[in-house]
DNA sequence: GCCTTTGGTGAATATTTGCCCATACAATAG
DNA sequence: CTATTGTATGGGCAAATATTCACCAAAGGC
C-alpha cells in the first residue's frame, strides 16, 4: 500500500522534488516553476531550497580534476594504498564533509551495482553518516550491510552516528546491526558476549566484507570517544600519554598504527581490525584534527584505501 | 588554491570542474569562487556554466517523483501532450486509483485556486469519482462544473459514477448536470433533444471549459458501457469487430483514435469531443485493461493531457 | 607580414534569486 | 469560544547571477 506516502508531509516533499527537478534538471527559472505549480515565486524558491536542504537533489561532479588525480597518485604511492580518491577542498572550509561523502557514496554504489551479493561493512561517525545520506535509494536485496561495532553505550542509549541502519534502509539491503555495546565492562564480560552465536556470526560477516568503510577518530578533547561519552577526559589524557594517536571502530592505535595493548582496547567489543590487507578497507576522513590519526593509520597499514580532500592530501604528503 | 596551471587544455576544464565543485558542493558564491581561483567574477560565472554545459555536474533527484517526471517528459514528447502527470505506482496494485486520483485532484485544485471564474468539465467513471473524493472541501462559488454526458439510462435510472454533483457539492461551485440520457433512442430523437435551449447552453459551457477531465473506457466484456448496461455483450462484440478500441464520454473510437461512424455513436447524446486541442483535455486512466484504449486516444489526439501512473507510462512507452 | 578567426576578458546591464518582514491561517491550549 | 503559538505565504529589496557588448590576444590562413 502506498497510501502512506500521501500525507501532508510527503506532499510537500513531492512538491519540493518537483520544483527541484524543474529547476535543476529542466532548467526552469523559479518564476516559471511558480507558474507551473501555481504558487508564488517565493514559495517556489522555498520548495527548491527545501529540495536542496532535504538532500533530494544530489549534485555530482564528473571530471577528474588534474590536481586531485596527481595528489591521489602520490598518496597511493607514499602509503602503498590500493585505492585513493581525493576531492577538491574549499580553502575556507577544509573540514567540509560533503565532498568526501559524495566520493564515498560513489564507491559504495559501485559495489552495490554488482549482481552478486556483496557484504559491506561500516564503522560509525559523522563522515559515514554523511556518506550514507549521499546514497540514492536503490533496491539491492542481495547485499548485506554489517556494522563493525555497536552503537550503544553501556547504559543502553544509542549514539547518533550509526550509518548501517540508514544505509540498509536506503538501499533495501539486509543489515546486521552489531549486537553489542561499544565497550564491555571488563574483559571477562567481553568474552561471554563474544561467545554468543549471533555475535560470532556478525563478526564473521564483518571480517569477510567485500568493502569496509571506516571513519578515523582523533584523540584529545574533541575525540569522538570523548564527545560521545565513551571515555572521560582524564582517561583520554592517560591514553594520549600512553601514545594513543587515533582510533578506528574504537580500536585505539599509536603513532605507528599499532593497536595499543591497553585496558581500554581489552574492553572494546568491535569486530577486530583486519590484520592483512587482503580486504578493501577504506578510510573516510577530512579535517586537520584528524591528520595525526590518519597518518598513523596509513603508516600502520590499518587501511588500504583513502577518501579525503586536497587539503588533507597535501598535508599528508608534506609531513615527514 | 591556484596551484598548477599545466596545459591550457586541461586547465580550463579543470577550473570549470573546480568552480562547479566550489559552487554546487561547497556552496560558494561565484564571487568567492572568483577570489579563490583568482579570476574575475564573470570568469567564475563562465566556468560554472561551462561545467554545466559540458555536463560535468550531474544533478539527480532522489525522490520517487524524479522517475515520474522523467516518464512524464517522455510521454509528453511521444504523444505531443500539453500536460502529463505520472504518479508512482504500487507494483502490487497497478490499477490503484488513489495515486492518480490525488494527482488529478491536485490539478483540479490548481484551477480552483484561480480567482477568476473557471469552467471545469467532467466525464464520468470510477477514476473521476475517486478524483472528486480526494478534493478538499472548498468554497469556490465563482467556478462552474459542467457534466459532459448524462448519467441516466434511457429508463431514467442513474449510473453511480457521476462526478459532477459530488464535486460541485464539495467545492461549493455552481454545477450543470447534463440534462440528457447517455443515449438517445435514435438519431432523430437526439436531434430534438439537442435542440433544447438548456442542452445547447450546457454543451456550450462544456466546449469552452478551462479544464476538461475525462476517464477512458475500454471495450470488451468489462467495458464500462457493458458493465453499466448501455451496451449488450453481443453489441459490444460487434463494435469490437468493427474496430472499436475505447471510449471517452461514450464516444467510441477506433485504434487510431478516430471516432467510429457507427449506429451507436449516432445515438450518443454527450457533448461532442473537442476537435482541435485548444482546450486542456486531460485523461485520467490507470490499469492494464485500459492501455489499448488509452494508446488509441493519445495517438488520435483525443486528449492533450494525461494523468496516469508509472506502470502505465512505462507500458505506453514500451509499446510500438 | 597582414588579415581573419577563435576564444577569452572585463564592464555594463538585465534578470533571477535569497532573505527579511508583516500578515494570515491553522492547530492547540486554556 | 477565544487567545496563543507556530507555521506558511507573498511583497519588497538587496545580493547574486546571467547576458550582452566591445575589445584584445593568439593561432592560423593567405
XYZ file of C-alpha atoms (C1' of nucleotides) in Angstrom:
700
model
C 0.000 0.000 0.000
C 1.379 3.322 -0.996
C -1.267 5.425 0.641
C 1.011 6.209 3.486
C 3.150 8.263 1.180
C 0.443 10.765 0.566
C 0.480 12.530 3.875
C 0.756 16.275 4.035
C 4.417 15.971 4.820
C 5.110 13.843 1.815
C 3.109 16.035 -0.484
C 5.268 18.906 0.496
C 8.390 16.920 -0.255
C 6.850 15.837 -3.510
C 6.362 19.424 -4.476
C 9.881 20.147 -3.379
C 11.150 17.322 -5.538
C 9.077 18.526 -8.447
C 10.344 22.057 -8.035
C 13.885 20.810 -7.701
C 13.513 18.762 -10.837
C 12.085 21.638 -12.819
C 14.832 23.866 -11.536
C 17.905 21.716 -11.805
C 17.027 19.216 -14.481
C 14.694 21.128 -16.758
C 16.451 24.413 -16.155
C 13.322 26.349 -15.395
C 13.555 29.638 -13.633
C 11.871 29.879 -10.276
C 9.310 32.157 -11.841
C 8.382 29.516 -14.393
C 8.232 26.914 -11.685
C 5.961 29.160 -9.698
C 3.644 29.496 -12.678
C 3.661 25.797 -13.444
C 2.969 24.911 -9.865
C 0.518 27.773 -9.305
C 2.346 29.118 -6.314
C 4.097 32.342 -5.649
C 7.674 32.698 -6.759
C 8.759 32.853 -3.155
C 7.114 29.567 -2.440
C 8.783 28.096 -5.467
C 12.083 29.322 -4.135
C 11.337 27.763 -0.772
C 10.476 24.480 -2.391
C 13.683 24.462 -4.356
C 15.766 25.202 -1.315
C 13.793 22.609 0.637
C 14.660 20.079 -2.006
C 18.281 21.034 -1.505
C 18.258 21.029 2.261
C 16.378 17.735 2.360
C 19.054 16.344 0.078
C 16.579 15.426 -2.586
C 18.854 16.899 -5.230
C 22.285 15.425 -5.426
C 24.975 17.083 -7.420
C 27.873 15.064 -8.655
C 30.937 16.282 -10.486
C 32.106 14.182 -13.344
C 35.558 15.417 -14.082
C 38.864 14.201 -12.802
C 40.462 17.407 -11.671
C 44.127 17.203 -12.530
C 45.459 18.342 -9.201
C 43.339 15.833 -7.340
C 44.437 12.988 -9.570
C 48.064 13.953 -9.058
C 47.622 14.047 -5.323
C 45.786 10.737 -5.352
C 48.641 9.145 -7.258
C 51.231 10.493 -4.869
C 49.300 9.458 -1.787
C 48.757 5.995 -3.229
C 52.497 5.565 -3.771
C 53.556 7.005 -0.483
C 51.281 4.859 1.653
C 51.030 1.778 -0.516
C 47.292 2.081 -0.996
C 45.056 0.112 -3.298
C 42.549 2.883 -3.602
C 42.694 6.609 -3.166
C 40.267 9.331 -4.029
C 40.986 12.999 -3.479
C 38.231 15.560 -3.815
C 38.749 19.292 -4.142
C 38.611 21.276 -0.973
C 37.296 24.668 -0.246
C 40.189 26.557 1.339
C 37.757 28.234 3.686
C 36.029 25.040 4.744
C 38.674 22.321 4.839
C 36.547 20.163 7.082
C 33.516 20.084 4.810
C 32.204 16.545 4.617
C 30.022 16.814 1.546
C 32.752 16.263 -0.991
C 34.243 13.138 0.519
C 30.780 11.884 1.352
C 29.833 12.032 -2.315
C 33.021 10.284 -3.344
C 32.495 7.553 -0.785
C 28.893 7.151 -1.870
C 30.035 6.675 -5.458
C 32.371 3.943 -4.318
C 29.590 2.293 -2.361
C 27.320 2.462 -5.360
C 29.944 0.734 -7.443
C 29.815 -2.213 -5.088
C 26.058 -2.125 -4.823
C 25.699 -2.335 -8.589
C 27.199 -5.801 -8.528
C 24.823 -8.617 -9.355
C 26.363 -10.955 -6.834
C 25.536 -10.486 -3.199
C 28.203 -8.383 -1.535
C 28.989 -7.714 2.063
C 29.631 -4.135 3.035
C 30.958 -3.357 6.485
C 30.592 0.062 8.030
C 32.075 1.824 11.000
C 30.450 4.845 12.554
C 30.996 8.558 12.616
C 29.900 11.761 11.001
C 31.741 11.038 7.785
C 29.966 7.736 7.244
C 26.629 9.210 8.157
C 27.152 11.934 5.577
C 28.186 9.290 3.070
C 25.028 7.325 3.502
C 22.983 10.457 3.027
C 24.511 10.812 -0.404
C 23.366 7.386 -1.492
C 20.416 7.196 -3.832
C 17.517 4.974 -2.980
C 18.093 1.581 -4.502
C 16.749 -1.890 -4.258
C 19.578 -4.308 -3.648
C 18.172 -7.102 -1.533
C 21.086 -9.417 -2.306
C 23.675 -7.360 -0.498
C 24.349 -7.362 3.193
C 25.350 -4.419 5.323
C 27.222 -5.223 8.512
C 28.066 -2.933 11.354
C 31.574 -3.279 12.712
C 30.775 -2.011 16.154
C 27.919 -1.298 18.459
C 26.240 1.998 18.780
C 25.090 1.553 22.333
C 26.734 2.937 25.364
C 26.906 0.688 28.381
C 23.715 2.254 29.735
C 21.825 1.279 26.597
C 21.499 4.687 24.970
C 22.482 4.966 21.332
C 24.955 7.199 19.557
C 23.570 9.054 16.586
C 26.259 8.257 14.055
C 25.295 4.761 13.160
C 25.256 4.532 9.420
C 24.269 0.915 8.977
C 20.575 1.194 9.565
C 20.175 4.275 7.421
C 22.131 2.676 4.619
C 20.288 -0.608 4.700
C 17.015 1.257 4.648
C 18.111 3.365 1.709
C 19.382 0.599 -0.492
C 16.920 -2.060 0.573
C 19.563 -4.491 1.742
C 19.619 -6.876 4.635
C 21.501 -5.444 7.529
C 23.275 -6.730 10.595
C 23.478 -4.244 13.398
C 26.215 -5.036 15.827
C 24.511 -6.728 18.752
C 26.824 -5.472 21.471
C 27.599 -2.208 23.186
C 30.749 -0.390 22.134
C 32.530 -1.310 25.324
C 32.188 -4.191 27.720
C 32.552 -3.586 31.426
C 35.593 -5.824 31.635
C 37.466 -8.415 29.559
C 35.619 -11.310 31.146
C 32.223 -9.939 30.267
C 33.509 -9.368 26.756
C 34.488 -12.991 26.487
C 30.978 -14.042 27.404
C 29.421 -11.588 24.993
C 31.636 -12.681 22.139
C 30.695 -16.270 22.729
C 27.139 -15.694 21.601
C 26.329 -17.223 18.286
C 24.745 -14.103 16.789
C 27.812 -12.123 17.710
C 30.199 -14.642 16.218
C 28.141 -14.678 13.055
C 28.145 -10.902 12.727
C 31.868 -10.717 13.376
C 32.438 -13.359 10.751
C 30.443 -11.390 8.226
C 32.325 -8.219 9.057
C 35.630 -9.955 8.528
C 34.754 -11.197 5.080
C 33.300 -7.913 3.847
C 33.964 -7.055 0.220
C 34.215 -3.416 1.145
C 34.854 -1.917 4.554
C 34.296 1.773 5.096
C 35.519 3.337 8.310
C 35.953 6.756 9.795
C 39.044 7.865 11.648
C 38.753 9.104 15.208
C 41.294 11.503 16.626
C 42.391 11.582 20.242
C 42.190 14.534 22.594
C 39.344 16.565 23.970
C 37.419 16.598 20.746
C 37.831 12.891 20.161
C 34.616 11.172 19.143
C 35.182 8.748 22.005
C 35.170 11.667 24.437
C 32.400 13.667 22.789
C 30.146 10.641 22.661
C 30.908 9.853 26.258
C 32.767 6.575 25.988
C 35.935 7.932 27.524
C 36.310 10.506 30.288
C 38.663 13.398 29.650
C 41.055 12.176 32.311
C 41.130 8.712 30.816
C 41.752 10.239 27.413
C 44.697 12.180 28.766
C 46.155 8.955 30.102
C 45.669 7.249 26.767
C 47.371 10.076 24.933
C 50.232 9.926 27.391
C 50.484 6.227 26.599
C 50.866 7.053 22.934
C 47.299 6.851 21.651
C 47.097 8.642 18.327
C 43.858 7.605 16.710
C 41.045 5.129 16.667
C 39.210 3.052 14.096
C 35.914 1.448 15.108
C 37.031 2.190 18.694
C 40.319 0.310 18.413
C 42.909 2.755 19.650
C 46.300 2.729 17.970
C 49.591 4.532 18.453
C 51.597 6.794 16.146
C 52.845 3.832 14.149
C 49.390 2.462 13.606
C 49.785 -0.398 16.037
C 46.789 -1.209 18.173
C 47.653 -0.363 21.752
C 47.843 -3.032 24.381
C 45.822 -1.215 26.998
C 42.851 -1.650 29.309
C 40.563 0.234 27.008
C 41.252 -1.960 24.000
C 40.717 -5.046 26.113
C 37.148 -3.886 26.637
C 36.428 -2.913 23.028
C 33.674 -5.124 21.654
C 34.040 -4.168 17.975
C 34.973 -6.542 15.188
C 38.761 -6.934 15.233
C 40.589 -4.861 12.658
C 41.589 -6.938 9.666
C 45.229 -7.930 10.002
C 46.333 -8.425 6.471
C 45.175 -6.002 3.847
C 43.534 -8.570 1.650
C 40.184 -6.881 2.126
C 39.423 -3.430 0.894
C 39.361 -1.189 3.931
C 38.772 2.417 3.043
C 39.097 5.311 5.453
C 36.976 8.425 5.019
C 38.407 11.416 6.818
C 38.878 15.143 6.479
C 39.848 17.906 8.839
C 43.167 18.951 10.283
C 42.265 17.496 13.658
C 42.290 14.023 12.192
C 45.640 14.294 10.429
C 47.836 12.620 13.053
C 45.339 9.813 13.461
C 45.071 9.346 9.721
C 48.816 9.484 9.191
C 49.316 6.775 11.774
C 46.545 4.600 10.336
C 48.050 4.863 6.875
C 51.562 4.251 8.143
C 50.473 1.178 10.062
C 48.545 -0.155 7.077
C 45.368 -0.272 9.102
C 43.583 0.743 5.930
C 44.474 0.290 2.292
C 42.179 2.883 0.811
C 41.541 6.540 1.489
C 38.955 9.118 0.588
C 39.857 12.634 1.630
C 40.300 16.110 0.235
C 43.119 18.137 -1.262
C 43.975 19.935 1.933
C 44.478 16.701 3.830
C 46.331 15.065 0.940
C 48.786 17.926 0.740
C 49.428 17.815 4.451
C 49.884 14.066 4.425
C 52.469 14.390 1.676
C 54.195 17.367 3.222
C 54.683 15.600 6.534
C 57.875 13.741 7.358
C 44.235 27.252 -4.335
C 45.541 28.259 -7.683
C 48.410 25.849 -7.943
C 49.497 24.073 -11.055
C 48.302 25.504 -14.351
C 49.710 22.823 -16.526
C 48.493 22.590 -20.065
C 45.994 25.099 -21.302
C 43.538 22.437 -22.383
C 43.199 20.523 -19.181
C 43.354 23.566 -17.019
C 40.264 25.081 -18.490
C 38.039 22.117 -17.834
C 39.807 21.540 -14.566
C 38.992 25.021 -13.482
C 35.470 24.576 -14.676
C 35.171 21.425 -12.622
C 36.740 23.075 -9.645
C 34.478 26.084 -9.976
C 31.492 23.807 -10.327
C 32.586 21.890 -7.272
C 33.024 25.001 -5.189
C 29.670 26.232 -6.382
C 27.475 23.177 -6.119
C 29.171 21.065 -3.495
C 30.818 23.600 -1.220
C 28.085 26.152 -1.729
C 30.334 29.080 -2.501
C 29.085 32.164 -4.215
C 30.572 32.945 -7.608
C 32.278 35.931 -6.059
C 34.072 33.734 -3.556
C 34.998 31.310 -6.297
C 36.427 34.199 -8.285
C 38.612 35.167 -5.344
C 39.717 31.618 -4.625
C 40.556 30.945 -8.233
C 41.988 34.417 -8.780
C 39.791 35.275 -11.703
C 37.146 37.869 -12.262
C 33.607 37.279 -11.108
C 32.408 36.987 -14.690
C 35.006 34.389 -15.480
C 33.974 32.423 -12.435
C 30.424 32.525 -13.712
C 31.594 31.356 -17.122
C 33.465 28.495 -15.549
C 30.442 27.385 -13.593
C 28.178 27.496 -16.603
C 30.843 25.732 -18.643
C 30.853 22.978 -16.068
C 27.116 22.739 -16.523
C 27.068 22.856 -20.302
C 29.889 20.333 -20.523
C 27.787 18.080 -18.321
C 30.478 17.899 -15.697
C 27.905 18.442 -12.999
C 25.176 15.867 -12.840
C 22.106 16.591 -10.866
C 19.933 13.800 -9.668
C 16.677 13.806 -7.825
C 16.474 11.344 -5.032
C 12.762 11.104 -4.734
C 10.337 8.757 -6.421
C 8.910 11.748 -8.154
C 12.060 12.091 -10.199
C 11.303 8.936 -12.116
C 7.755 10.101 -12.591
C 8.820 13.325 -14.131
C 11.187 11.577 -16.482
C 8.360 9.358 -17.630
C 6.052 12.309 -17.937
C 8.590 14.053 -20.119
C 8.914 11.044 -22.381
C 5.167 10.503 -22.638
C 4.670 14.183 -23.340
C 7.147 14.064 -26.192
C 5.888 10.834 -27.598
C 2.235 11.827 -27.735
C 2.549 15.566 -28.165
C 0.814 16.367 -24.931
C 0.477 19.704 -23.217
C 0.203 18.151 -19.823
C 1.252 14.883 -18.340
C 1.435 13.733 -14.783
C 2.868 10.435 -13.732
C 2.422 9.280 -10.175
C 4.266 6.468 -8.502
C 2.519 3.156 -8.769
C 2.307 0.406 -6.307
C 3.743 -2.627 -8.107
C 1.270 -4.788 -6.244
C -1.712 -2.741 -7.313
C -1.040 -1.139 -10.683
C -4.707 -0.328 -11.039
C -4.966 1.507 -7.748
C -6.800 4.730 -8.343
C -5.709 6.615 -5.275
C -2.481 7.944 -6.693
C -3.847 9.318 -9.933
C -6.950 10.489 -8.167
C -4.825 12.583 -5.859
C -2.816 13.896 -8.761
C -5.960 14.793 -10.663
C -7.420 16.384 -7.582
C -4.310 18.465 -7.171
C -4.680 19.626 -10.749
C -8.307 20.470 -10.135
C -7.383 22.384 -7.032
C -4.838 24.320 -9.006
C -7.593 25.510 -11.280
C -9.966 26.066 -8.412
C -7.434 28.296 -6.718
C -7.808 30.782 -9.520
C -9.569 33.993 -8.635
C -11.361 34.222 -11.928
C -14.358 32.039 -12.524
C -13.339 28.880 -14.325
C -15.317 26.235 -16.110
C -14.426 22.663 -15.352
C -15.916 19.896 -17.439
C -16.063 16.353 -16.192
C -16.739 12.986 -17.742
C -17.760 10.027 -15.669
C -16.170 6.904 -14.386
C -14.514 5.409 -11.368
C -11.348 7.404 -11.871
C -13.156 10.712 -11.801
C -15.290 9.686 -8.892
C -12.166 8.783 -6.974
C -10.656 12.087 -8.012
C -13.513 14.063 -6.613
C -13.268 12.149 -3.388
C -9.750 13.423 -2.999
C -10.778 17.025 -3.262
C -10.794 19.035 -0.074
C -13.878 20.933 0.837
C -13.602 24.404 -0.566
C -15.775 27.355 -1.233
C -15.407 28.407 -4.823
C -18.732 29.838 -5.877
C -17.266 31.571 -8.912
C -16.367 28.371 -10.724
C -18.709 26.222 -12.750
C -18.677 22.475 -13.044
C -20.196 21.006 -16.180
C -21.000 17.436 -16.956
C -20.073 16.271 -20.431
C -22.602 13.499 -20.566
C -25.705 12.221 -18.942
C -25.817 9.756 -16.160
C -29.247 8.436 -16.898
C -30.039 5.340 -18.765
C -32.928 5.520 -21.162
C -35.239 4.206 -18.470
C -34.378 7.057 -16.157
C -32.189 5.245 -13.662
C -28.815 6.800 -12.832
C -25.294 5.421 -13.050
C -23.283 5.777 -9.906
C -20.152 7.274 -11.404
C -21.259 10.787 -11.978
C -18.623 13.017 -10.524
C -20.138 16.402 -11.239
C -22.649 16.546 -8.451
C -20.234 15.295 -5.830
C -17.608 17.735 -6.932
C -19.876 20.726 -7.062
C -21.095 19.851 -3.623
C -17.581 19.529 -2.278
C -16.168 22.729 -3.647
C -19.312 24.791 -3.391
C -19.432 25.630 -7.060
C -22.343 26.003 -9.383
C -22.897 22.881 -11.397
C -24.524 21.880 -14.629
C -25.606 18.281 -14.794
C -26.072 17.088 -18.311
C -29.816 17.186 -18.933
C -29.999 14.204 -21.252
C -29.640 10.466 -21.017
C -26.397 8.927 -22.216
C -28.026 7.528 -25.316
C -30.958 8.640 -27.372
C -33.251 6.012 -28.856
C -32.381 7.079 -32.387
C -30.699 9.910 -34.281
C -33.923 11.769 -34.819
C -34.787 11.858 -31.148
C -31.287 13.078 -30.460
C -31.753 15.977 -32.835
C -34.838 17.036 -30.950
C -33.176 16.690 -27.585
C -30.151 18.707 -28.685
C -32.389 21.500 -29.871
C -33.450 22.356 -26.332
C -32.021 25.601 -25.067
C -30.781 24.189 -21.755
C -28.970 21.455 -23.631
C -27.367 23.852 -26.062
C -26.270 26.009 -23.163
C -24.728 23.124 -21.289
C -22.977 21.868 -24.387
C -21.633 25.346 -24.999
C -20.275 25.525 -21.478
C -18.671 22.135 -21.817
C -16.980 23.165 -25.011
C -15.412 26.245 -23.509
C -14.214 24.591 -20.342
C -10.877 25.743 -18.990
C -10.161 22.213 -17.887
C -11.759 19.019 -19.078
C -11.217 15.847 -17.139
C -12.273 12.551 -18.661
C -11.873 8.901 -17.966
C -11.006 6.335 -20.601
C -13.321 3.396 -21.180
C -12.041 0.157 -22.558
C -14.009 -2.159 -24.829
C -14.796 -5.779 -24.178
C -16.745 -7.575 -21.505
C -15.509 -5.401 -18.714
C -16.166 -2.193 -20.607
C -17.933 0.421 -18.502
C -20.519 0.668 -21.245
C -21.285 -3.026 -20.811
C -20.996 -3.128 -17.051
C -23.269 -0.131 -16.691
C -25.737 -1.654 -19.067
C -25.614 0.728 -22.007
C -24.379 -1.890 -24.429
C -25.274 -5.559 -24.560
C -22.433 -8.046 -24.789
C -23.423 -9.054 -28.292
C -23.478 -5.456 -29.421
C -20.098 -4.919 -27.834
C -18.684 -7.863 -29.731
C -19.940 -6.321 -32.951
C -18.384 -2.985 -32.068
C -15.049 -4.599 -31.305
C -15.250 -6.450 -34.589
C -15.800 -3.098 -36.274
C -12.611 -1.789 -34.714
C -13.849 -0.163 -31.520
C -10.912 0.292 -29.164
C -12.046 2.681 -26.486
C -14.470 5.377 -25.500
C -14.413 8.810 -23.982
C -17.665 10.209 -22.582
C -19.328 7.397 -24.534
C -17.888 8.373 -27.905
C -16.425 5.177 -29.246
C -13.214 5.420 -31.270
C -11.010 3.012 -33.169
C -7.381 2.028 -32.762
C -6.209 5.252 -34.359
C -8.326 7.384 -32.103
C -10.881 8.251 -34.750
C -14.468 8.353 -33.606
C -16.284 5.489 -35.288
C -19.019 6.164 -37.773
C -21.497 3.687 -36.357
C -25.050 3.398 -35.155
C -24.043 3.623 -31.544
C -22.210 6.912 -31.937
C -25.129 8.362 -33.840
C -27.195 7.922 -30.685
C -24.647 9.277 -28.207
C -26.010 12.387 -26.551
C -22.777 13.555 -24.907
C -21.043 16.829 -25.634
C -19.038 16.336 -28.828
C -15.368 15.688 -28.273
C -13.347 18.831 -28.871
C -11.849 18.671 -32.354
C -8.813 20.835 -32.031
C -6.759 20.568 -28.903
C -7.027 24.184 -27.943
C -8.676 23.292 -24.646
C -6.995 21.338 -21.956
C -8.463 17.876 -22.098
C -6.895 15.564 -19.586
C -7.441 11.841 -19.436
C -7.240 10.040 -16.121
C -6.610 6.352 -16.503
C -4.742 3.500 -14.921
C -4.872 -0.242 -15.263
C -3.616 -2.577 -17.923
C -7.124 -3.129 -19.247
C -7.294 0.455 -20.374
C -3.975 0.544 -22.167
C -5.187 -0.082 -25.741
C -7.960 2.447 -25.300
C -5.581 4.985 -23.855
C -2.951 4.403 -26.504
C -5.508 4.994 -29.233
C -6.864 8.111 -27.558
C -3.387 9.516 -27.238
C -2.446 8.587 -30.773
C -5.588 10.196 -32.154
C -5.023 13.352 -30.095
C -8.408 12.978 -28.473
C -6.799 14.325 -25.337
C -3.812 16.561 -24.828
C -3.155 15.760 -21.217
C -2.731 12.577 -19.226
C -2.659 11.593 -15.619
C -1.587 8.059 -15.017
C 0.938 6.070 -13.081
C 4.430 4.799 -13.691
C 3.282 1.357 -14.704
C 1.033 2.672 -17.443
C 3.579 5.249 -18.565
C 6.206 2.592 -18.961
C 3.888 0.385 -20.928
C 2.834 3.240 -23.161
C 6.450 3.998 -23.912
C 7.409 0.376 -24.378
C 4.672 -0.214 -26.931
C 5.281 0.141 -30.653
C 53.632 40.229 -42.964
C 48.814 41.031 -42.673
C 44.284 39.750 -42.001
C 40.775 36.776 -40.203
C 39.052 33.713 -36.960
C 38.598 31.956 -32.482
C 38.308 32.233 -27.814
C 38.807 34.770 -23.896
C 38.244 39.100 -20.842
C 36.000 42.892 -18.061
C 32.297 46.388 -17.870
C 27.654 47.399 -18.106
C 23.224 45.774 -17.768
C 19.167 42.736 -17.298
C 17.397 39.030 -14.900
C 16.998 35.890 -11.198
C 17.461 34.558 -6.562
C 17.758 34.811 -1.399
C 16.250 36.928 2.623
C 13.550 39.739 5.864
C 9.320 41.077 7.440
C 4.362 41.782 8.076
C 0.451 39.079 7.714
C -2.763 35.229 7.544
C -4.021 30.830 8.663
C -4.409 26.589 11.483
C -3.774 23.895 15.307
C -3.686 23.864 20.249
C -4.195 25.149 24.849
C -6.822 27.467 28.198
C -15.181 30.093 22.368
C -11.073 32.679 22.480
C -6.197 33.537 22.968
C -1.819 31.907 21.635
C 1.659 29.956 19.264
C 3.806 28.056 15.454
C 3.946 27.854 10.536
C 3.210 29.103 5.691
C 2.632 32.999 2.438
C 3.601 36.904 -0.566
C 5.746 41.610 -1.174
C 9.756 44.173 -1.427
C 14.523 44.725 -1.785
C 19.407 43.727 -1.906
C 22.560 40.415 -3.476
C 23.826 37.174 -6.817
C 23.793 35.552 -11.388
C 23.311 35.610 -16.498
C 23.760 38.110 -20.804
C 25.331 41.311 -23.955
C 28.835 44.083 -25.818
C 33.209 45.907 -27.066
C 37.737 44.751 -27.039
C 42.147 42.097 -27.057
C 45.482 38.378 -27.914
C 46.954 34.260 -30.034
C 46.569 30.877 -33.895
C 46.232 30.025 -38.494
C 45.400 31.053 -43.435
C 46.501 33.979 -47.433
